[in-house]
Amino acid sequence: ETPNPWWTNAVVYQIYPRSFQDSNGDGLGDLPGITSRLDYLQELGVDVIWLSPVYKSPQDDNGYDISDYQDIDPMFGTLDDMDELIAQAHHRGIKIVMDLVVNHTSDEHAWFQASRDRNDEHADWYWWRDARPGMAPGEPGAEPNNWGSYFGGSAWEYDEGRGQYFFHQFSRKQPDLNWENPEVRRAVYAMMNWWMDRGIDGFRMDVIVLISKFMDAQGRLPGEAGSQLEDNPVGPEGFSDPSVFCCDGPRLEEYLAEMRREVFSRRDGYLTVGEAPGLPAARTGEITDPKNKELDMLFLFEQVGIDHGASKWDVRPFEPKKLRTVMSNQQNAVRDAGWASLYFDNHDQPRVVSRWGDTSTEELRIRSAKALGLLLHMHRGTPYIYQGEELGMTNAGFTKLEQYRDIESIDLYHQRVVETKIQSSDDMLHAMSIMSRDNARTPMQWDDTKYAGFTASYAPEEPWISVNPNHDVVNAQVELKDDDSVLAFYRKLIDLRHTDSLVSAGAWNMLDENDPTVYAFTRSLPDGSDAHGELLVVVNLSSKSAALPGQTAHLLGVDDGASSISSMGGIDSEQVVLSTYSPEQTAASLLTGSLSPWEGFIYRID
Ligand code: TEU
C-alpha cells in the first residue's frame, strides 16, 4: 500500500493577487504584497498557496489572458519578486502552485500574432476556419458554426489580416490553442518545465478538460459546413453551447498523460489540480487514479451549480439535499482510487456565507461561515480556502453596473439586458449581486482602515474595485485577537486535518440522506488502523433549529429520548472535538435532540 501522497492531508490557500495586498499604492495587489503576508498564512497553517495568474497579460480577463507565460506582468512586479516569493514561502514550509492557462492564450501573445500569417510556422497553433460557404467573411451569420462564447456573443472572431475566423470559448481576446498540434503541446510542456525548474511546486490547470475538441474524421467541428457532427440547437441568446463538444474530448487523457510524462515524471513533492467545468463526478475516479498518471485532483462544478436555473443568472434557492447529493457523488467517485478537491469559494464564485449561509446578523454570519467551513473541511479530499473565506468575508453588495469590473458580468449584462432582452436590468443586476465573480474579488480585508489595509489609506490610487464597507468588523486584525472568530475556527479545522488521520484518510459515509436541512456523515478508518473510533460530523444548514435526524441520533445512542443516555454512559462534551457553538452547548443539544441554527459539530465516537 503506497503511503498517501503529501497533499492528502494538506490545505491549499488560493490568492487572487490583484485583490490580496497592494505594496506600492497603485490600488492593485502585487507580489511583494503577498510576500509581506506570508507570516499570516504560516500562522493560519496552510501548506500550499495557489496563485491566480501573475504573468504578462492585457488583463482582459484579469490575467486569464496571457501574452507571455515566462514573464511577470509589471502590475504585479518582476520575476525577481516571484523568485523572492517562492524562496520566502519555501522558507516557511509553504509550497507555491501557479495557475496554468493553456486552453487559450491572449490574442496579444507572440504565438497568436505569428499565427495570423498563414505561412508562419505558428499558422496551425489556433483554431482558424473559413466563413460559412457562400457567405461574405465578417458578415453576421458567416461564422463557421453557431457556437457562443461563455462571455457572450459568438465564439468566432473574424481576423481581417488572415481572412479567417478564430475560435474562442471565452473572450475574443482569449483564442483557443490547437492542442491537436504537437508543436503547441511541446511549447506548453517546455514552459511548464521552465517554471518547475524555477522552483514552483505544481499547477492549477485552468479549464484543462476543454483542451481536446470533438471533430469528425476530416477534422471538422460540429455544425461546420460538411461536418459529420451535428451541433447543439441555437439557444435564446442566439448561439449554440459548445461546452459538450469541448469538455472531456477524445484526446484529453492522452494529453494529460503526455503532460505528466513530459513535465512531472522525474519530479516529486508537486501538486496538479485540473479545473473541470462540465465534467461529471464519475470521471474523477479515472482521471485522478494514480495508476493513470494524469492529474492528482480536479475542481468539479456540480456543487457550484446546485442553485443555477437555466443559467447562473437564473438564481435558485439553496437546498441542502442537492448539496448532499452532489458531494456524495464526488466522494463515491474516488472511494477506491483517485482523490477529491474540496471547495465552495474561489475567484469565480460568490462567497459561500452570502450564497448558502445567512449574513442577516453578525451572529448568523459567523455561525454559518463556521458551519459551512466545517462541513467542507471534514469531507475526504484536499480543502481549498479562497482568500477571505477564513474571515467569513461576504459578497460585495453592489447595486449598480458601474461598480462591476468582471468581463463576464459586464458583457453578459449587455447580452442579456441590452441585446437579447432575456432579463430586465433590475433582474440582471439583482442576479449579479448574488452570482457575479466580482463578489469574490473585492480587496482582502486586513483591518478597519479606509481601504481595509489592502492599500494604504493615504495611497495615491483608489483600489481597482470597491472595498466592502463591512471591513470595519470583518477583518483579519480583529479576528486574530478573537479565539471565537471564523479565522480561529478555520485554524482549528486546518490543525485537525494535519493531526488526525481520520480527517485526511478516513472513509466518508453519509447518514440521514433525506433530511431537508441536517447534513450528517461519519469518517472512519478500517479496523486495525492507527486511528481509533470514528468521527461523526453533523451540520444544521439552516437558520432555524432542527431535530437531530434518526440515523445520527441512533449512532449517538440518543434515539429513544434522554432515558437511554443515562444508561448509555451519556453524551460527553469532552467528545465534542469542534463545534460552531461551545462543546457544552452541543452536548446539551444532543440531550434534547434539537440542533440550534447553523449548529455544526464533530463528535468522536470511540
Ligand atoms: O474559469 C472557467 C469557468 O468555467 C468559469 O468561466 C466559470 O464557469 C464561470 O466563470 C462561472 O460562471 C476559468 C477561470 O477560473 C476564470 O476566471 C476564467 O475567466 C476562465 O477560466 C477563462 O480562463
XYZ file of C-alpha atoms and ligand atoms in Angstrom:
629
model
C 0.000 0.000 0.000
C 1.876 3.170 -1.091
C 1.777 5.885 1.627
C -0.807 8.564 0.959
C 0.718 11.454 -1.054
C 1.564 14.579 0.981
C -1.381 16.536 -0.429
C -3.942 14.165 1.094
C -3.615 15.999 4.388
C -2.651 19.394 3.004
C -4.741 22.563 2.868
C -4.418 24.909 -0.115
C -4.989 28.693 0.092
C -5.968 30.486 -3.115
C -4.663 34.023 -3.590
C -6.204 36.325 -6.202
C -3.124 38.581 -6.446
C -4.964 41.630 -7.801
C -7.036 41.821 -4.598
C -4.757 40.422 -1.888
C -2.234 43.090 -0.845
C -1.022 46.238 -2.618
C 2.515 47.233 -1.624
C 3.141 50.279 -3.857
C -0.052 52.302 -3.537
C -1.324 51.813 -7.081
C -4.575 50.243 -5.851
C -3.609 46.853 -7.332
C -2.392 43.834 -5.351
C 1.147 42.685 -6.173
C 3.817 40.028 -5.455
C 5.749 41.938 -2.762
C 2.389 42.447 -1.046
C 1.835 38.680 -0.980
C 5.339 38.099 0.389
C 4.609 40.606 3.172
C 1.632 38.482 4.261
C 3.328 35.047 4.359
C 3.565 35.093 8.173
C -0.232 35.402 8.345
C -0.578 32.359 6.085
C 2.027 30.394 8.028
C 0.142 31.122 11.261
C -3.117 30.041 9.616
C -1.342 26.743 8.899
C -1.886 26.363 5.157
C 0.529 24.127 3.253
C 0.193 25.414 -0.304
C -0.588 28.731 -1.972
C -2.353 28.590 -5.365
C -1.598 31.865 -7.109
C -4.088 33.070 -9.743
C -2.186 34.318 -12.852
C 0.518 36.984 -12.483
C 2.023 36.558 -15.980
C 2.203 39.329 -18.601
C -1.360 39.995 -19.736
C -3.531 42.754 -21.223
C -5.834 41.959 -18.247
C -8.940 41.488 -20.442
C -9.977 38.617 -18.160
C -7.870 39.696 -15.163
C -4.805 37.731 -16.214
C -6.502 34.614 -17.597
C -5.465 36.001 -20.992
C -1.698 35.522 -21.043
C 0.607 37.289 -23.503
C 3.917 35.956 -22.070
C 3.985 32.812 -19.890
C 7.584 33.400 -18.849
C 7.403 36.927 -17.547
C 5.529 38.688 -14.735
C 3.102 41.489 -15.543
C 4.530 44.824 -14.278
C 1.309 45.443 -12.326
C 2.317 42.530 -10.075
C 6.094 43.106 -10.112
C 9.034 41.264 -11.657
C 10.483 37.760 -11.999
C 12.810 38.684 -9.122
C 9.733 39.404 -6.980
C 8.401 35.976 -7.986
C 11.682 34.281 -7.069
C 11.595 36.086 -3.698
C 8.019 34.942 -3.040
C 8.953 31.329 -3.869
C 12.010 31.482 -1.587
C 10.149 33.136 1.306
C 7.228 30.722 1.023
C 9.538 27.692 0.941
C 11.416 29.122 3.916
C 8.100 28.911 5.814
C 7.313 25.397 4.576
C 4.648 26.671 2.177
C 4.555 25.432 -1.437
C 3.661 27.629 -4.426
C 1.327 26.328 -7.160
C 0.790 28.594 -10.160
C -2.204 28.916 -12.469
C -1.622 27.226 -15.854
C -3.868 28.812 -18.506
C -3.150 26.877 -21.693
C -6.548 26.158 -23.213
C -6.107 29.630 -24.685
C -3.624 32.488 -24.787
C -4.152 36.233 -25.079
C -4.572 37.478 -28.659
C -1.536 39.636 -27.823
C 0.661 36.558 -27.290
C 3.502 36.329 -29.871
C 2.240 32.866 -30.869
C -1.158 34.263 -31.870
C 0.256 37.279 -33.624
C 2.504 34.936 -35.658
C -0.421 32.595 -36.324
C -2.284 35.371 -38.134
C 0.126 34.740 -41.031
C -0.988 31.549 -42.842
C 2.605 30.887 -43.926
C 4.126 31.180 -40.462
C 5.153 28.030 -38.565
C 2.535 29.005 -35.949
C -0.261 29.098 -38.557
C -1.847 25.921 -37.118
C -1.466 26.798 -33.398
C -5.048 28.047 -33.096
C -8.498 27.098 -34.468
C -8.758 29.022 -37.772
C -11.746 28.435 -40.091
C -13.164 29.980 -43.288
C -16.506 31.741 -43.334
C -19.522 29.519 -43.977
C -19.615 28.725 -47.746
C -21.428 31.309 -49.781
C -21.290 33.915 -47.004
C -19.230 37.095 -47.062
C -16.479 36.812 -44.408
C -17.088 39.080 -41.447
C -20.832 39.299 -42.158
C -23.181 38.259 -39.281
C -24.113 34.580 -39.760
C -20.943 33.807 -41.717
C -19.282 32.288 -38.614
C -18.098 28.681 -39.184
C -20.752 27.309 -36.772
C -23.261 28.653 -34.216
C -21.103 28.333 -31.111
C -21.424 31.065 -28.485
C -18.749 32.283 -26.073
C -19.095 31.903 -22.285
C -18.723 35.687 -22.119
C -21.479 36.424 -24.616
C -21.565 36.796 -28.403
C -20.185 34.397 -30.986
C -17.250 32.074 -30.139
C -15.753 33.075 -33.542
C -13.925 36.331 -34.268
C -13.065 37.400 -37.808
C -9.427 38.382 -38.348
C -9.061 40.726 -41.335
C -5.316 40.072 -41.554
C -5.679 36.353 -42.087
C -9.128 36.494 -43.704
C -10.420 33.726 -41.439
C -12.231 33.294 -38.102
C -10.562 32.074 -34.923
C -12.356 30.153 -32.128
C -12.512 31.477 -28.545
C -14.617 29.803 -25.835
C -14.018 32.806 -23.597
C -13.405 36.402 -24.598
C -12.405 37.378 -28.159
C -9.031 38.256 -26.640
C -8.603 34.630 -25.489
C -8.154 32.498 -28.666
C -8.203 28.717 -28.020
C -4.890 26.942 -28.641
C -4.966 23.961 -31.024
C -3.830 21.073 -28.805
C -4.061 18.696 -31.786
C -0.775 20.284 -32.872
C 2.212 18.558 -31.187
C 4.229 21.788 -31.503
C 1.697 23.535 -29.245
C 1.961 20.759 -26.665
C 5.753 20.769 -26.831
C 5.866 24.522 -26.229
C 3.465 24.263 -23.279
C 5.492 21.492 -21.634
C 8.731 23.444 -22.125
C 7.171 26.450 -20.378
C 5.897 24.251 -17.527
C 9.362 22.744 -17.040
C 10.869 26.230 -17.036
C 8.614 27.175 -14.106
C 9.117 23.867 -12.245
C 12.891 24.293 -12.631
C 12.479 27.829 -11.200
C 11.187 26.221 -8.025
C 7.404 26.215 -8.083
C 5.562 23.163 -6.800
C 2.904 22.476 -9.405
C -0.061 23.925 -11.252
C -3.783 24.564 -11.058
C -4.795 23.969 -14.658
C -7.389 26.417 -15.963
C -10.289 24.670 -17.838
C -7.890 21.851 -18.707
C -10.783 19.488 -19.560
C -11.626 21.749 -22.540
C -8.357 21.340 -24.468
C -9.474 18.365 -26.616
C -12.343 19.141 -29.004
C -14.701 16.671 -30.743
C -14.279 16.691 -34.561
C -15.302 14.426 -37.421
C -12.791 12.291 -39.385
C -11.982 15.268 -41.600
C -11.257 17.475 -38.581
C -14.475 19.472 -38.959
C -16.123 20.766 -35.782
C -19.809 20.056 -35.089
C -22.096 22.273 -37.139
C -19.347 23.288 -39.557
C -20.237 23.036 -43.270
C -19.958 19.377 -44.297
C -19.290 18.169 -40.756
C -20.497 14.680 -39.804
C -21.168 16.001 -36.301
C -24.459 17.731 -35.541
C -24.210 20.923 -33.448
C -26.377 21.755 -30.409
C -29.512 23.794 -31.142
C -29.300 27.584 -31.014
C -30.426 28.897 -27.592
C -32.291 32.070 -26.565
C -29.055 34.097 -26.728
C -28.857 33.253 -30.445
C -25.924 30.837 -30.190
C -25.383 27.113 -29.503
C -23.471 25.827 -26.482
C -20.001 24.475 -27.374
C -19.231 23.042 -23.939
C -20.373 19.465 -24.590
C -18.134 19.346 -27.713
C -15.145 20.811 -25.879
C -15.433 19.114 -22.492
C -13.661 15.779 -21.873
C -12.828 15.413 -25.564
C -11.462 12.264 -27.241
C -7.763 13.029 -26.633
C -7.985 14.642 -23.173
C -6.493 11.748 -21.230
C -3.812 11.249 -23.872
C -2.742 14.875 -23.451
C -2.860 14.719 -19.634
C -0.743 11.560 -19.565
C 1.735 13.088 -22.032
C 1.970 16.256 -19.902
C 2.558 14.132 -16.793
C 5.377 12.265 -18.540
C 6.985 15.334 -20.088
C 6.876 17.550 -17.007
C 6.426 15.591 -13.784
C 7.808 12.074 -14.271
C 11.198 12.933 -12.775
C 9.896 15.188 -10.024
C 8.201 14.744 -6.638
C 6.634 16.946 -3.971
C 4.412 18.627 -6.589
C 0.625 19.014 -6.900
C -1.518 19.159 -10.046
C -5.207 20.103 -9.915
C -7.281 20.435 -13.069
C -10.278 22.760 -13.370
C -13.112 20.656 -14.775
C -16.201 22.714 -15.715
C -18.834 20.358 -17.148
C -17.065 17.126 -16.160
C -19.330 14.583 -14.427
C -18.110 13.435 -10.989
C -17.841 9.823 -12.188
C -14.920 10.757 -14.459
C -12.868 11.890 -11.433
C -12.042 8.327 -10.457
C -10.306 7.641 -13.782
C -8.554 10.971 -14.294
C -7.192 11.184 -10.724
C -6.443 7.463 -10.310
C -2.675 7.485 -9.552
C -2.292 4.414 -11.810
C -3.303 6.535 -14.814
C -0.645 9.190 -14.095
C -2.733 12.138 -15.281
C -3.812 14.624 -12.563
C -3.729 14.452 -8.773
C -7.166 16.008 -8.363
C -9.882 18.039 -10.136
C -12.132 21.006 -9.399
C -15.649 19.804 -10.253
C -18.524 22.247 -10.767
C -21.640 20.336 -9.781
C -21.734 21.761 -6.226
C -21.410 25.350 -7.508
C -24.267 24.699 -9.914
C -26.965 23.491 -7.463
C -28.536 26.987 -7.253
C -28.404 27.696 -11.020
C -31.525 27.534 -13.197
C -31.159 27.769 -16.990
C -28.062 29.863 -16.281
C -26.290 31.143 -13.184
C -28.243 34.410 -13.607
C -31.439 32.404 -13.017
C -30.768 32.007 -9.288
C -32.469 29.179 -7.363
C -32.705 28.778 -3.561
C -30.057 26.779 -1.687
C -31.225 23.212 -0.996
C -29.020 21.188 1.401
C -30.332 17.932 -0.128
C -28.926 18.954 -3.522
C -25.563 19.746 -1.957
C -25.519 16.401 -0.150
C -26.288 14.506 -3.369
C -23.541 16.233 -5.319
C -20.903 15.933 -2.606
C -21.846 12.285 -2.106
C -21.355 11.615 -5.838
C -17.943 13.254 -5.671
C -16.917 11.283 -2.583
C -18.116 7.986 -4.064
C -16.313 8.636 -7.357
C -12.954 8.470 -5.558
C -13.819 5.966 -2.807
C -11.482 3.293 -4.178
C -8.995 5.269 -6.303
C -8.265 8.896 -7.048
C -8.735 11.991 -4.895
C -11.179 14.866 -4.456
C -10.645 18.588 -4.104
C -12.973 20.339 -1.643
C -14.048 23.904 -2.404
C -17.075 26.195 -2.303
C -15.244 29.501 -2.841
C -12.851 30.755 -5.483
C -12.359 33.873 -7.651
C -15.209 32.803 -9.952
C -17.811 32.018 -7.289
C -19.825 34.256 -4.946
C -18.821 33.962 -1.308
C -20.386 30.915 0.286
C -21.503 32.621 3.514
C -23.637 35.016 1.420
C -24.626 32.350 -1.092
C -25.691 29.495 1.223
C -25.197 30.918 4.733
C -27.000 33.772 6.479
C -25.484 37.254 6.769
C -28.623 38.930 8.184
C -26.941 39.345 11.577
C -23.294 39.192 12.673
C -24.010 36.163 14.849
C -25.622 34.274 11.953
C -22.845 35.309 9.566
C -20.193 33.949 11.933
C -22.095 30.774 12.787
C -22.984 29.954 9.188
C -19.441 30.715 7.948
C -18.091 28.277 10.529
C -20.779 25.672 9.764
C -20.062 25.740 6.018
C -16.298 25.627 6.640
C -16.652 22.655 8.975
C -18.900 20.844 6.506
C -16.418 21.286 3.646
C -13.197 20.573 5.533
C -14.489 17.400 7.152
C -15.090 15.635 3.821
C -12.431 13.331 2.356
C -10.234 15.310 -0.008
C -7.936 18.325 -0.132
C -9.643 21.523 1.072
C -9.104 24.836 -0.744
C -9.565 28.111 1.146
C -10.163 31.178 -1.021
C -8.665 34.398 0.344
C -11.054 35.917 2.907
C -13.182 32.784 3.242
C -11.309 32.171 6.530
C -12.589 35.569 7.748
C -16.200 34.962 6.741
C -15.929 37.694 4.103
C -19.230 38.348 2.305
C -20.437 39.282 -1.172
C -19.726 42.819 -2.377
C -23.269 44.202 -2.088
C -23.010 46.004 -5.457
C -26.224 47.529 -6.824
C -25.019 49.472 -9.890
C -23.454 48.226 -13.146
C -20.550 50.678 -12.832
C -19.392 49.021 -9.607
C -18.587 45.837 -11.512
C -15.231 45.068 -13.142
C -15.595 41.457 -14.380
C -15.808 40.950 -18.156
C -18.208 38.023 -17.628
C -20.714 40.088 -15.619
C -20.473 43.222 -17.750
C -20.556 41.513 -21.161
C -23.382 39.175 -20.136
C -25.332 42.140 -18.712
C -25.193 43.700 -22.171
C -26.018 40.440 -23.947
C -28.976 39.542 -21.675
C -30.390 43.006 -20.964
C -29.490 45.165 -23.963
C -29.004 42.843 -26.954
C -31.400 39.934 -26.390
C -33.606 41.370 -23.593
C -33.729 37.955 -21.866
C -33.722 39.727 -18.498
C -34.641 43.224 -17.296
C -31.874 45.408 -15.976
C -33.209 45.129 -12.412
C -33.396 41.318 -12.689
C -29.859 41.015 -14.039
C -28.399 43.475 -11.530
C -30.098 41.517 -8.748
C -28.695 38.238 -10.125
C -25.242 39.843 -10.418
C -25.373 40.974 -6.791
C -25.780 37.281 -5.899
C -23.695 35.477 -8.557
C -21.119 37.844 -10.091
C -17.495 36.759 -9.840
C -16.729 40.261 -8.525
C -18.338 39.209 -5.235
C -15.126 37.257 -4.580
C -12.778 39.907 -5.958
C -13.206 42.860 -3.556
C -9.987 43.596 -1.663
C -8.866 41.295 1.149
C -9.963 42.806 4.467
C -6.883 43.104 6.721
C -8.059 45.834 9.119
C -10.654 48.580 9.667
C -8.740 51.432 7.987
C -10.131 53.189 4.900
C -9.096 50.564 2.333
C -9.084 47.647 4.822
C -5.280 47.638 4.847
C -5.331 46.294 1.274
C -3.705 49.530 0.234
C -2.532 52.379 2.473
C -5.271 54.839 3.408
C -3.017 57.613 2.041
C -2.410 55.683 -1.215
C -2.486 57.937 -4.303
C -4.766 55.476 -6.103
C -8.124 54.021 -5.022
C -8.336 50.202 -5.074
C -9.276 48.879 -8.547
C -12.593 47.628 -7.113
C -14.514 48.893 -4.063
C -13.651 47.639 -0.598
C -16.611 46.047 1.189
C -17.927 48.549 3.787
C -18.215 45.713 6.360
C -14.415 45.600 6.619
C -14.815 47.630 9.799
C -15.946 44.435 11.584
C -14.914 41.690 9.146
C -11.117 41.850 9.044
C -8.053 39.766 9.920
C -6.789 42.178 12.597
C -9.906 41.900 14.763
C -10.264 38.161 14.144
C -6.633 37.382 15.022
C -7.401 38.628 18.532
C -10.647 36.658 18.928
C -10.469 32.942 19.801
C -14.092 32.632 18.769
C -13.623 34.188 15.306
C -14.165 32.485 11.972
C -10.392 32.762 11.488
C -9.687 30.915 14.760
C -12.206 28.266 13.715
C -10.513 27.729 10.335
C -7.155 27.404 12.103
C -8.633 24.573 14.200
C -10.020 22.849 11.097
C -6.601 23.020 9.423
C -4.883 21.746 12.544
C -7.322 18.833 12.762
C -6.538 17.845 9.174
C -2.830 17.864 9.987
C -3.121 15.877 13.203
C -5.994 13.416 12.840
C -5.631 10.730 10.169
C -9.379 10.088 10.344
C -9.854 13.538 8.780
C -7.328 13.099 5.983
C -7.688 9.394 5.253
C -10.914 8.167 6.871
C -13.643 6.754 4.637
C -16.651 9.044 4.209
C -20.096 7.595 4.974
C -23.327 9.510 4.602
C -26.097 9.482 7.218
C -29.755 10.562 7.013
C -29.633 11.310 3.298
C -33.226 12.527 3.139
C -33.088 15.109 5.895
C -34.019 18.536 4.427
C -31.553 20.606 6.441
C -29.243 18.493 8.614
C -26.209 17.131 6.753
C -24.503 14.280 8.647
C -21.755 11.796 7.885
C -19.014 9.789 9.546
C -15.305 9.412 8.895
C -13.793 6.055 9.824
C -10.699 4.029 9.122
C -10.617 0.263 8.512
C -10.215 -1.772 11.705
C -6.673 -2.213 12.871
C -5.541 1.150 11.593
C -3.774 3.542 13.927
C -6.653 5.997 14.422
C -9.270 4.881 16.909
C -13.036 5.093 16.638
C -14.784 7.277 14.155
C -15.761 10.920 13.796
C -19.365 11.967 13.428
C -19.965 15.266 11.598
C -23.381 16.913 11.841
C -24.336 20.341 10.417
C -27.684 22.115 10.603
C -27.612 24.066 7.324
C -30.400 26.439 8.277
C -31.183 29.485 10.398
C -33.887 27.558 12.232
C -33.446 24.873 14.896
C -33.660 21.333 13.536
C -34.306 17.898 15.011
C -31.374 15.521 15.190
C -32.074 13.040 12.349
C -32.772 9.383 13.046
C -29.599 7.566 11.983
C -27.457 10.228 13.648
C -29.447 10.034 16.876
C -29.167 6.246 16.798
C -25.396 6.365 16.299
C -25.169 8.676 19.321
C -27.436 6.407 21.345
C -29.948 9.172 21.910
C -32.632 7.925 19.562
C -35.176 6.977 22.173
C -35.115 10.066 24.377
C -32.999 11.141 27.309
C -33.745 7.961 29.258
C -31.245 5.944 27.233
C -28.481 8.492 27.707
C -28.027 7.840 31.385
C -27.873 4.111 30.670
C -25.607 4.594 27.642
C -22.949 6.421 29.589
C -24.412 9.669 28.250
C -23.168 12.275 25.862
C -19.767 13.580 26.868
C -18.896 17.158 25.942
C -15.258 16.022 26.007
C -16.035 14.080 22.824
C -17.174 17.205 21.006
C -13.984 17.793 19.014
C -15.178 21.089 17.485
C -18.483 22.957 17.337
C -19.857 26.184 15.905
C -21.191 26.630 19.454
C -19.440 25.512 22.655
C -18.914 21.790 23.353
C -21.209 22.124 26.371
C -23.973 23.713 24.279
C -23.630 20.945 21.692
C -23.745 18.240 24.376
C -26.970 19.874 25.582
C -28.350 19.920 22.023
C -27.697 16.191 21.747
C -29.513 15.547 25.003
C -32.571 17.432 23.757
C -32.225 16.133 20.192
C -32.596 19.649 18.795
C -29.843 21.497 16.917
C -29.556 25.299 17.083
C -29.345 27.431 13.901
C -26.126 26.609 11.972
C -25.040 24.262 14.749
C -22.298 22.120 13.299
C -20.037 19.817 15.237
C -17.553 16.969 15.129
C -18.143 14.225 17.723
C -15.586 11.500 18.385
C -17.217 8.086 18.832
C -14.853 5.617 20.472
O -12.940 29.530 -15.327
C -13.586 28.640 -16.201
C -15.010 28.687 -15.985
O -15.698 27.753 -16.259
C -15.556 29.935 -15.419
O -15.706 30.801 -16.528
C -16.833 29.655 -14.754
O -17.506 28.648 -15.409
C -17.695 30.835 -14.818
O -16.893 31.940 -14.551
C -18.789 30.672 -13.788
O -19.883 31.346 -14.266
C -11.559 29.699 -15.603
C -11.045 30.795 -14.676
O -11.184 30.364 -13.323
C -11.857 32.036 -14.953
O -11.513 33.073 -14.044
C -11.571 32.466 -16.384
O -12.407 33.568 -16.707
C -11.841 31.331 -17.373
O -11.366 30.067 -16.958
C -11.140 31.616 -18.697
O -9.742 31.497 -18.478
